[in-house]
Tab-separated table of C-alpha atoms in Angstrom:
chain	number	residue	atom	x	y	z
A	1	UNK	CA	-12.144	-18.699	14.783
A	2	UNK	CA	-9.699	-16.620	16.768
A	3	UNK	CA	-8.915	-16.498	20.444
A	4	UNK	CA	-11.012	-13.756	21.985
A	5	UNK	CA	-8.368	-13.064	24.620
A	6	UNK	CA	-5.608	-12.230	22.112
A	7	UNK	CA	-5.741	-8.458	22.608
A	8	UNK	CA	-6.042	-8.668	26.388
A	9	UNK	CA	-3.193	-11.182	26.624
A	10	UNK	CA	-0.801	-8.974	24.680
A	11	UNK	CA	-1.789	-5.908	26.665
A	12	UNK	CA	-1.287	-7.722	29.955
A	13	UNK	CA	2.102	-9.056	28.848
A	14	UNK	CA	3.284	-5.615	27.725
A	15	UNK	CA	2.122	-3.993	30.961
A	16	UNK	CA	3.865	-6.620	33.039
A	17	UNK	CA	7.170	-5.964	31.266
A	18	UNK	CA	7.012	-2.210	31.561
A	19	UNK	CA	8.706	-1.798	34.936
A	20	UNK	CA	11.964	-3.735	34.879
A	21	UNK	CA	13.534	-5.064	31.701
A	22	UNK	CA	17.062	-5.907	32.914
A	23	UNK	CA	18.330	-8.213	35.696
A	24	UNK	CA	19.546	-6.311	38.719
A	25	UNK	CA	23.035	-7.742	38.221
A	26	UNK	CA	23.271	-6.208	34.756
A	27	UNK	CA	22.302	-2.791	36.087
A	28	UNK	CA	24.880	-3.089	38.927
A	29	UNK	CA	27.604	-4.101	36.443
A	30	UNK	CA	26.803	-1.164	34.222
A	31	UNK	CA	26.753	1.230	37.155
A	32	UNK	CA	30.195	0.011	38.203
A	33	UNK	CA	31.622	0.355	34.695
A	34	UNK	CA	29.899	3.656	33.918
A	35	UNK	CA	29.113	5.550	37.137
A	36	UNK	CA	28.249	8.613	35.060
A	37	UNK	CA	25.115	6.856	33.738
A	38	UNK	CA	22.439	7.121	36.436
A	39	UNK	CA	19.316	6.639	34.269
A	40	UNK	CA	17.789	4.051	32.003
A	41	UNK	CA	19.425	3.599	28.589
A	42	UNK	CA	17.020	3.609	25.652
A	43	UNK	CA	18.124	2.722	22.114
A	44	UNK	CA	15.771	4.467	19.685
A	45	UNK	CA	15.546	3.381	16.062
A	46	UNK	CA	13.611	5.886	13.988
A	47	UNK	CA	12.611	6.284	10.357
A	48	UNK	CA	15.036	5.814	7.501
A	49	UNK	CA	18.050	6.056	9.822
A	50	UNK	CA	16.961	3.010	11.788
A	51	UNK	CA	18.223	0.453	9.309
A	52	UNK	CA	21.511	2.241	8.771
A	53	UNK	CA	22.094	2.637	12.502
A	54	UNK	CA	21.449	-1.037	13.112
A	55	UNK	CA	23.665	-2.217	10.265
A	56	UNK	CA	26.433	0.193	11.273
A	57	UNK	CA	26.720	-1.679	14.560
A	58	UNK	CA	25.245	0.765	17.074
A	59	UNK	CA	23.942	-2.010	19.294
A	60	UNK	CA	27.215	-3.950	19.088
A	61	UNK	CA	29.175	-0.817	20.016
A	62	UNK	CA	27.049	-0.291	23.097
A	63	UNK	CA	27.453	-3.928	24.053
A	64	UNK	CA	31.245	-3.823	23.652
A	65	UNK	CA	31.338	-0.750	25.879
A	66	UNK	CA	29.420	-2.578	28.582
A	67	UNK	CA	26.277	-0.525	28.025
A	68	UNK	CA	23.215	-2.644	27.403
A	69	UNK	CA	19.966	-0.760	26.678
A	70	UNK	CA	17.075	-1.124	29.076
A	71	UNK	CA	14.734	-0.527	26.154
A	72	UNK	CA	15.018	-0.918	22.379
A	73	UNK	CA	12.179	1.022	20.806
A	74	UNK	CA	11.349	2.642	17.500
A	75	UNK	CA	8.868	4.783	15.643
A	76	UNK	CA	8.991	3.531	12.074
A	77	UNK	CA	11.464	1.684	9.902
A	78	UNK	CA	11.408	2.534	6.241
A	79	UNK	CA	12.642	-0.805	4.923
A	80	UNK	CA	14.182	-4.050	6.109
A	81	UNK	CA	16.190	-6.304	3.825
A	82	UNK	CA	17.147	-9.923	4.184
A	83	UNK	CA	20.786	-10.373	5.086
A	84	UNK	CA	21.775	-12.529	2.128
A	85	UNK	CA	19.171	-11.928	-0.590
A	86	UNK	CA	18.976	-14.302	-3.510
A	87	UNK	CA	19.914	-12.900	-6.889
A	88	UNK	CA	16.898	-12.288	-9.138
A	89	UNK	CA	17.145	-13.935	-12.520
A	90	UNK	CA	15.108	-14.438	-15.652
A	91	UNK	CA	15.259	-17.266	-18.160
A	92	UNK	CA	13.913	-16.989	-21.693
A	93	UNK	CA	13.392	-19.871	-24.093
A	94	UNK	CA	11.855	-20.199	-27.525
A	95	UNK	CA	11.325	-22.600	-30.379
A	96	UNK	CA	10.196	-21.558	-33.842
A	97	UNK	CA	9.531	-22.561	-37.406
A	98	UNK	CA	9.868	-20.415	-40.517
A	99	UNK	CA	8.514	-21.150	-43.969
A	100	UNK	CA	9.059	-19.206	-47.203
A	101	UNK	CA	5.953	-18.744	-49.331
A	102	UNK	CA	5.614	-17.410	-52.898
A	103	UNK	CA	5.529	-13.644	-53.559
A	104	UNK	CA	8.262	-12.866	-50.994
A	105	UNK	CA	6.048	-13.968	-48.088
A	106	UNK	CA	7.459	-15.512	-44.909
A	107	UNK	CA	5.365	-17.361	-42.324
A	108	UNK	CA	6.736	-17.780	-38.791
A	109	UNK	CA	5.405	-19.569	-35.715
A	110	UNK	CA	7.223	-19.437	-32.395
A	111	UNK	CA	6.710	-20.651	-28.873
A	112	UNK	CA	8.172	-18.076	-26.475
A	113	UNK	CA	8.427	-18.566	-22.739
A	114	UNK	CA	10.113	-16.876	-19.844
A	115	UNK	CA	10.320	-17.293	-16.105
A	116	UNK	CA	11.503	-14.945	-13.380
A	117	UNK	CA	12.626	-16.139	-9.991
A	118	UNK	CA	13.674	-14.484	-6.718
A	119	UNK	CA	11.934	-11.236	-7.724
A	120	UNK	CA	11.703	-8.434	-5.175
A	121	UNK	CA	8.416	-8.211	-3.294
A	122	UNK	CA	7.546	-5.438	-0.848
A	123	UNK	CA	5.547	-6.185	2.262
A	124	UNK	CA	4.443	-4.725	5.581
A	125	UNK	CA	6.503	-6.589	8.165
A	126	UNK	CA	4.827	-5.415	11.378
A	127	UNK	CA	1.463	-6.866	10.384
A	128	UNK	CA	-1.238	-8.390	12.522
A	129	UNK	CA	-0.672	-12.177	12.388
A	130	UNK	CA	-3.209	-14.165	10.406
A	131	UNK	CA	-3.808	-16.305	13.502
A	132	UNK	CA	-5.412	-13.300	15.191
A	133	UNK	CA	-7.752	-12.485	12.299
A	134	UNK	CA	-11.107	-14.042	11.473
A	135	UNK	CA	-11.302	-16.812	8.882
A	136	UNK	CA	-15.064	-16.511	8.364
A	137	UNK	CA	-16.061	-16.213	4.700
A	138	UNK	CA	-18.961	-13.845	5.372
A	139	UNK	CA	-19.602	-11.029	7.849
A	140	UNK	CA	-20.546	-12.815	11.070
A	141	UNK	CA	-21.224	-11.512	14.556
A	142	UNK	CA	-17.997	-13.082	15.739
A	143	UNK	CA	-16.083	-11.164	13.044
A	144	UNK	CA	-17.758	-7.899	14.029
A	145	UNK	CA	-16.984	-8.524	17.707
A	146	UNK	CA	-13.331	-9.188	16.892
A	147	UNK	CA	-13.124	-6.004	14.812
A	148	UNK	CA	-14.607	-4.039	17.707
A	149	UNK	CA	-11.999	-5.405	20.098
A	150	UNK	CA	-9.107	-4.701	17.725
A	151	UNK	CA	-10.351	-1.164	17.120
A	152	UNK	CA	-10.887	-0.444	20.820
A	153	UNK	CA	-8.428	1.433	23.052
A	154	UNK	CA	-6.526	-0.118	25.934
A	155	UNK	CA	-4.084	1.179	28.569
A	156	UNK	CA	-0.807	1.945	26.805
A	157	UNK	CA	2.087	-0.068	28.302
A	158	UNK	CA	4.555	2.299	26.611
A	159	UNK	CA	3.046	5.471	28.022
A	160	UNK	CA	5.437	7.730	29.903
A	161	UNK	CA	8.669	6.309	28.536
A	162	UNK	CA	11.123	9.142	27.972
A	163	UNK	CA	12.653	9.013	24.504
A	164	UNK	CA	14.493	11.665	22.488
A	165	UNK	CA	11.680	11.829	19.932
A	166	UNK	CA	8.101	12.975	20.100
A	167	UNK	CA	5.759	10.114	19.235
A	168	UNK	CA	2.156	9.530	20.243
A	169	UNK	CA	3.008	5.932	21.103
A	170	UNK	CA	4.872	7.168	24.187
A	171	UNK	CA	2.756	10.217	24.978
A	172	UNK	CA	-0.746	8.739	24.741
A	173	UNK	CA	-2.244	6.895	27.691
A	174	UNK	CA	-4.168	4.522	25.388
A	175	UNK	CA	-3.310	2.281	22.466
A	176	UNK	CA	-5.467	0.352	19.995
A	177	UNK	CA	-5.815	-3.391	20.021
A	178	UNK	CA	-4.533	-3.489	16.433
A	179	UNK	CA	-1.214	-2.050	17.642
A	180	UNK	CA	-0.974	-4.379	20.631
A	181	UNK	CA	-1.298	-7.587	18.611
A	182	UNK	CA	1.413	-6.574	16.128
A	183	UNK	CA	4.630	-8.622	16.352
A	184	UNK	CA	6.466	-5.466	17.453
A	185	UNK	CA	3.867	-3.223	19.097
A	186	UNK	CA	6.558	-0.804	20.282
A	187	UNK	CA	7.293	0.053	16.638
A	188	UNK	CA	5.090	1.735	14.088
A	189	UNK	CA	5.442	1.085	10.387
A	190	UNK	CA	8.009	-1.516	9.358
A	191	UNK	CA	8.257	-2.141	5.638
A	192	UNK	CA	10.431	-4.820	4.155
A	193	UNK	CA	11.626	-6.305	0.897
A	194	UNK	CA	12.205	-9.937	0.173
A	195	UNK	CA	13.216	-11.789	-2.961
A	196	UNK	CA	10.466	-14.401	-3.021
A	197	UNK	CA	8.538	-13.309	-6.115
A	198	UNK	CA	8.155	-15.241	-9.342
A	199	UNK	CA	6.658	-14.860	-12.820
A	200	UNK	CA	5.821	-17.128	-15.752
A	201	UNK	CA	5.046	-16.226	-19.363
A	202	UNK	CA	4.065	-18.552	-22.201
A	203	UNK	CA	3.054	-17.482	-25.686
A	204	UNK	CA	2.407	-18.621	-29.234
A	205	UNK	CA	3.590	-15.915	-31.617
A	206	UNK	CA	2.787	-16.073	-35.329
A	207	UNK	CA	3.853	-13.646	-38.062
A	208	UNK	CA	3.155	-13.336	-41.771
A	209	UNK	CA	5.435	-10.796	-43.419
A	210	UNK	CA	6.268	-9.636	-46.920
A	211	UNK	CA	9.745	-8.430	-47.722
A	212	UNK	CA	10.092	-5.001	-49.243
A	213	UNK	CA	9.588	-5.280	-52.983
A	214	UNK	CA	7.518	-3.518	-55.648
A	215	UNK	CA	7.482	-0.474	-53.383
A	216	UNK	CA	5.885	-1.924	-50.272
A	217	UNK	CA	6.220	-4.310	-47.347
A	218	UNK	CA	3.775	-5.490	-44.722
A	219	UNK	CA	3.539	-7.627	-41.622
A	220	UNK	CA	0.701	-9.238	-39.660
A	221	UNK	CA	1.314	-10.719	-36.230
A	222	UNK	CA	-0.846	-12.556	-33.715
A	223	UNK	CA	0.097	-13.500	-30.133
A	224	UNK	CA	-1.805	-15.794	-27.807
A	225	UNK	CA	-0.276	-15.753	-24.343
A	226	UNK	CA	-0.676	-16.092	-20.601
A	227	UNK	CA	1.269	-14.177	-17.944
A	228	UNK	CA	1.183	-15.212	-14.274
A	229	UNK	CA	3.111	-13.851	-11.314
A	230	UNK	CA	3.443	-13.778	-7.543
A	231	UNK	CA	4.449	-10.220	-6.654
A	232	UNK	CA	2.031	-9.131	-3.935
A	233	UNK	CA	0.421	-10.508	-0.783
A	234	UNK	CA	-3.285	-10.983	-0.170
A	235	UNK	CA	-2.572	-10.611	3.546
A	236	UNK	CA	0.484	-9.006	5.098
A	237	UNK	CA	0.799	-12.035	7.335
A	238	UNK	CA	0.891	-14.562	4.487
A	239	UNK	CA	3.963	-16.739	4.085
A	240	UNK	CA	3.990	-16.463	0.288
A	241	UNK	CA	2.772	-13.913	-2.302
A	242	UNK	CA	-0.485	-14.549	-4.138
A	243	UNK	CA	0.021	-16.375	-7.446
A	244	UNK	CA	-2.353	-15.610	-10.288
A	245	UNK	CA	-2.942	-13.702	-13.502
A	246	UNK	CA	-0.573	-10.760	-13.895
A	247	UNK	CA	-1.770	-7.183	-14.276
A	248	UNK	CA	0.297	-7.072	-17.485
A	249	UNK	CA	-1.462	-10.081	-19.015
A	250	UNK	CA	-2.769	-9.483	-22.554
A	251	UNK	CA	-3.985	-12.899	-23.795
A	252	UNK	CA	-4.582	-11.864	-27.410
A	253	UNK	CA	-2.735	-9.273	-29.472
A	254	UNK	CA	-3.133	-8.621	-33.195
A	255	UNK	CA	-0.766	-6.201	-34.936
A	256	UNK	CA	-0.355	-5.111	-38.543
A	257	UNK	CA	2.082	-2.701	-40.178
A	258	UNK	CA	2.769	-1.622	-43.735
A	259	UNK	CA	4.880	0.823	-45.744
A	260	UNK	CA	3.997	1.833	-49.290
A	261	UNK	CA	5.930	4.085	-51.684
A	262	UNK	CA	3.686	5.806	-54.200
A	263	UNK	CA	4.640	4.681	-57.757
A	264	UNK	CA	5.247	8.151	-59.252
A	265	UNK	CA	8.448	9.707	-60.545
A	266	UNK	CA	11.847	8.571	-61.704
A	267	UNK	CA	12.350	4.833	-61.375
A	268	UNK	CA	8.673	4.212	-60.578
A	269	UNK	CA	5.788	2.848	-62.619
A	270	UNK	CA	4.227	6.209	-63.499
A	271	UNK	CA	5.956	9.304	-64.930
A	272	UNK	CA	9.299	7.559	-65.035
A	273	UNK	CA	10.340	8.331	-68.592
A	274	UNK	CA	13.053	10.813	-69.412
A	275	UNK	CA	10.576	13.329	-70.821
A	276	UNK	CA	9.103	14.137	-67.406
A	277	UNK	CA	10.130	17.693	-66.421
A	278	UNK	CA	12.469	17.821	-63.434
A	279	UNK	CA	10.136	20.076	-61.479
A	280	UNK	CA	7.217	17.676	-62.001
A	281	UNK	CA	9.336	14.742	-60.895
A	282	UNK	CA	10.214	16.632	-57.680
A	283	UNK	CA	6.523	17.253	-57.016
A	284	UNK	CA	5.138	13.745	-57.587
A	285	UNK	CA	8.031	11.551	-56.393
A	286	UNK	CA	9.288	10.726	-52.905
A	287	UNK	CA	5.871	10.062	-51.319
A	288	UNK	CA	5.575	7.304	-48.777
A	289	UNK	CA	2.662	6.283	-46.541
A	290	UNK	CA	2.778	3.936	-43.572
A	291	UNK	CA	0.499	2.677	-40.875
A	292	UNK	CA	0.278	0.413	-37.867
A	293	UNK	CA	-2.783	-1.150	-36.295
A	294	UNK	CA	-2.959	-2.880	-32.911
A	295	UNK	CA	-5.839	-4.505	-31.097
A	296	UNK	CA	-5.294	-6.333	-27.813
A	297	UNK	CA	-7.117	-7.658	-24.789
A	298	UNK	CA	-7.612	-5.369	-21.822
A	299	UNK	CA	-5.712	-5.708	-18.557
A	300	UNK	CA	-7.300	-7.769	-15.790
A	301	UNK	CA	-8.952	-5.678	-13.079
A	302	UNK	CA	-7.478	-5.704	-9.574
A	303	UNK	CA	-9.766	-5.951	-6.553
A	304	UNK	CA	-7.638	-4.463	-3.780
A	305	UNK	CA	-10.219	-4.065	-1.015
A	306	UNK	CA	-9.749	-6.691	1.710
A	307	UNK	CA	-13.476	-6.498	2.516
A	308	UNK	CA	-14.598	-7.710	-0.924
A	309	UNK	CA	-16.979	-10.670	-0.849
A	310	UNK	CA	-19.380	-12.242	-3.348
A	311	UNK	CA	-23.063	-12.611	-2.595
A	312	UNK	CA	-24.326	-15.994	-1.471
A	313	UNK	CA	-24.555	-18.397	-4.388
A	314	UNK	CA	-22.423	-16.248	-6.703
A	315	UNK	CA	-19.153	-17.406	-8.278
A	316	UNK	CA	-16.329	-15.566	-10.090
A	317	UNK	CA	-18.015	-16.526	-13.378
A	318	UNK	CA	-20.942	-14.276	-12.413
A	319	UNK	CA	-18.705	-11.188	-12.188
A	320	UNK	CA	-18.580	-10.923	-15.967
A	321	UNK	CA	-22.236	-11.885	-16.282
A	322	UNK	CA	-25.306	-9.786	-16.952
A	323	UNK	CA	-24.411	-6.090	-16.920
A	324	UNK	CA	-24.540	-3.061	-19.174
A	325	UNK	CA	-20.832	-3.447	-20.013
A	326	UNK	CA	-20.508	0.285	-20.530
A	327	UNK	CA	-19.188	3.188	-18.479
A	328	UNK	CA	-22.162	3.003	-16.082
A	329	UNK	CA	-21.653	-0.675	-15.150
A	330	UNK	CA	-18.589	-2.326	-16.641
A	331	UNK	CA	-19.029	-5.653	-14.837
A	332	UNK	CA	-21.799	-7.322	-12.858
A	333	UNK	CA	-21.653	-5.388	-9.592
A	334	UNK	CA	-24.680	-7.298	-8.301
A	335	UNK	CA	-22.503	-10.382	-7.903
A	336	UNK	CA	-20.810	-8.575	-4.998
A	337	UNK	CA	-22.004	-7.342	-1.664
A	338	UNK	CA	-21.682	-3.591	-2.216
A	339	UNK	CA	-22.857	-0.211	-0.995
A	340	UNK	CA	-24.985	0.426	-4.076
A	341	UNK	CA	-27.241	-2.521	-3.266
A	342	UNK	CA	-27.075	-2.189	0.533
A	343	UNK	CA	-26.554	1.215	2.139
A	344	UNK	CA	-25.279	-0.414	5.375
A	345	UNK	CA	-22.675	-2.472	3.482
A	346	UNK	CA	-19.664	-1.135	5.411
A	347	UNK	CA	-21.161	-1.999	8.823
A	348	UNK	CA	-23.008	-5.200	8.043
A	349	UNK	CA	-21.610	-6.985	4.956
A	350	UNK	CA	-18.004	-5.932	4.275
A	351	UNK	CA	-15.414	-8.299	5.712
A	352	UNK	CA	-13.331	-6.763	8.500
A	353	UNK	CA	-10.332	-7.974	10.507
A	354	UNK	CA	-10.277	-11.030	8.268
A	355	UNK	CA	-7.843	-13.308	6.495
A	356	UNK	CA	-8.472	-12.530	2.850
A	357	UNK	CA	-8.991	-15.422	0.430
A	358	UNK	CA	-10.700	-13.440	-2.349
A	359	UNK	CA	-8.333	-13.419	-5.383
A	360	UNK	CA	-6.670	-10.206	-6.430
A	361	UNK	CA	-7.493	-10.595	-10.128
A	362	UNK	CA	-9.581	-12.799	-12.420
A	363	UNK	CA	-8.835	-13.835	-15.978
A	364	UNK	CA	-12.392	-13.101	-17.157
A	365	UNK	CA	-12.790	-9.605	-15.657
A	366	UNK	CA	-10.824	-7.034	-17.634
A	367	UNK	CA	-10.861	-3.380	-18.528
A	368	UNK	CA	-11.534	-2.093	-22.029
A	369	UNK	CA	-9.543	-3.572	-24.905
A	370	UNK	CA	-7.112	-1.411	-26.860
A	371	UNK	CA	-7.820	-0.574	-30.479
A	372	UNK	CA	-5.319	1.792	-32.095
A	373	UNK	CA	-4.618	2.845	-35.691
A	374	UNK	CA	-1.635	5.120	-36.431
A	375	UNK	CA	-1.040	6.598	-39.883
A	376	UNK	CA	1.810	8.590	-41.373
A	377	UNK	CA	2.886	10.194	-44.646
A	378	UNK	CA	6.339	11.340	-45.763
A	379	UNK	CA	7.493	13.521	-48.673
A	380	UNK	CA	11.166	13.744	-49.624
A	381	UNK	CA	12.808	16.398	-51.824
A	382	UNK	CA	16.288	16.488	-53.315
A	383	UNK	CA	18.061	19.463	-54.877
A	384	UNK	CA	21.435	20.666	-56.220
A	385	UNK	CA	22.361	17.264	-57.571
A	386	UNK	CA	21.299	15.514	-54.372
A	387	UNK	CA	23.642	17.644	-52.228
A	388	UNK	CA	20.620	18.989	-50.315
A	389	UNK	CA	17.501	17.155	-49.219
A	390	UNK	CA	14.383	17.817	-47.190
A	391	UNK	CA	11.845	15.540	-45.569
A	392	UNK	CA	8.375	16.498	-44.392
A	393	UNK	CA	6.474	14.079	-42.222
A	394	UNK	CA	2.916	14.046	-40.866
A	395	UNK	CA	1.645	11.494	-38.356
A	396	UNK	CA	-1.817	10.797	-36.952
A	397	UNK	CA	-1.692	8.926	-33.637
A	398	UNK	CA	-5.005	7.201	-32.907
A	399	UNK	CA	-6.149	8.300	-36.346
A	400	UNK	CA	-9.703	6.999	-35.884
A	401	UNK	CA	-9.986	8.794	-32.528
A	402	UNK	CA	-11.065	5.536	-30.859
A	403	UNK	CA	-11.696	5.949	-27.143
A	404	UNK	CA	-10.472	3.346	-24.682
A	405	UNK	CA	-12.157	3.411	-21.289
A	406	UNK	CA	-10.078	3.699	-18.140
A	407	UNK	CA	-10.363	0.976	-15.506
A	408	UNK	CA	-13.599	1.059	-13.482
A	409	UNK	CA	-13.720	1.444	-9.704
A	410	UNK	CA	-13.380	-1.964	-8.023
A	411	UNK	CA	-14.008	-0.950	-4.398
A	412	UNK	CA	-17.451	-2.232	-3.287
A	413	UNK	CA	-17.624	0.467	-0.600
A	414	UNK	CA	-17.537	3.217	-3.259
A	415	UNK	CA	-20.674	4.724	-4.777
A	416	UNK	CA	-18.802	4.512	-8.108
A	417	UNK	CA	-18.325	0.732	-7.855
A	418	UNK	CA	-18.197	-0.724	-11.372
A	419	UNK	CA	-18.341	2.697	-13.027
A	420	UNK	CA	-15.787	4.279	-15.375
A	421	UNK	CA	-14.809	7.845	-14.675
A	422	UNK	CA	-13.115	8.755	-17.952
A	423	UNK	CA	-10.971	7.748	-20.927
A	424	UNK	CA	-7.846	5.675	-20.614
A	425	UNK	CA	-6.070	6.923	-23.728
A	426	UNK	CA	-5.329	10.108	-25.646
A	427	UNK	CA	-7.611	11.549	-28.303
A	428	UNK	CA	-6.349	11.811	-31.883
A	429	UNK	CA	-3.024	13.659	-32.119
A	430	UNK	CA	-1.442	15.126	-35.245
A	431	UNK	CA	2.341	15.522	-35.413
A	432	UNK	CA	4.345	17.396	-38.038
A	433	UNK	CA	8.078	17.238	-38.631
A	434	UNK	CA	10.479	18.820	-41.102
A	435	UNK	CA	14.133	17.827	-41.617
A	436	UNK	CA	16.719	19.515	-43.834
A	437	UNK	CA	20.073	17.972	-44.712
A	438	UNK	CA	22.992	19.485	-46.609
């Protein structure tokens, strides 16, 4: 539970500090050194220039000149960076076996791993501390009362301060409780970057390939992997990023590819004798077909709403339970408290002003898998004793016109919760290309 007096305490403290911010002796010393300054000195840090002004030594210059600001205020700071950031790095390691089989076949099996450390993570610095927020796991009356207090308006301790910018913080007589309990209520948005992220990848990669011979080659590959990372925060006030399944995790991937030269014409199995007319050889030779096929697991879905909560008795395993598993209901929405089941969800069931513990992603809840076949055909001509050549190429991307669904809506407060609004890939595309060389 949180202290109910948090908002009032901050407001009272800010109001008490509004009148005098400098010892009288400091003001007298400044007046003696700079008699031309007969008003309060306010150092304003605003927007993208705030960081540059601070790093350029504006405050130090004022201090060296004997001018100490009565107020240091700001409107928003685009980004803060740690003074001595750690250098991001990535390590990759692998171990493999290769075995030659008859008929020019090669079988390979590899373990591949990688790890990233000190990765850049963005965060909202001026966030409400977790200690102020509710830790209840369901919507309680205490949580609702806290949200009401944080959303309410209070006398603005910064009202009336004269600054060389126009901001509602200084021109409005009231301020919300959410603003007052921020670490720096006199500032607005403060974004920051820190190098505390990490990632881990482990995979078994297997390949069966045939070297090019007898006019064709082919390859079949299978990957079984897991990708985890810590690159975002569940709560802006958290000490560390959330660690879990990555949004680029594809546990299973199967790929095949092949190239085949049609056996017609000079040097091939059919029509290769010297009696074949030259014009006929030009027509039937130089054909090549190729194709690639890829099928892989879908990406894990991200649940970004901080108010997300499961119904009583439900577990993450129920999310992928009984449902239509089509565009109308991709996952089991009934495992969640949501607006489709309860019209008053936003006011009675959604978590508010809370410390989030609900994971960002789950390994068993994913969007549609990818299933893609690409085909191509090439015809080559040669003329004038091979001094001129031409190549015509046709490609069919997504040749079977297989539709992959886009990710469904994962916000329980949306009437489209669990529904898919459209495709996530392109329809079949035909591409033609002609190349002449001389």
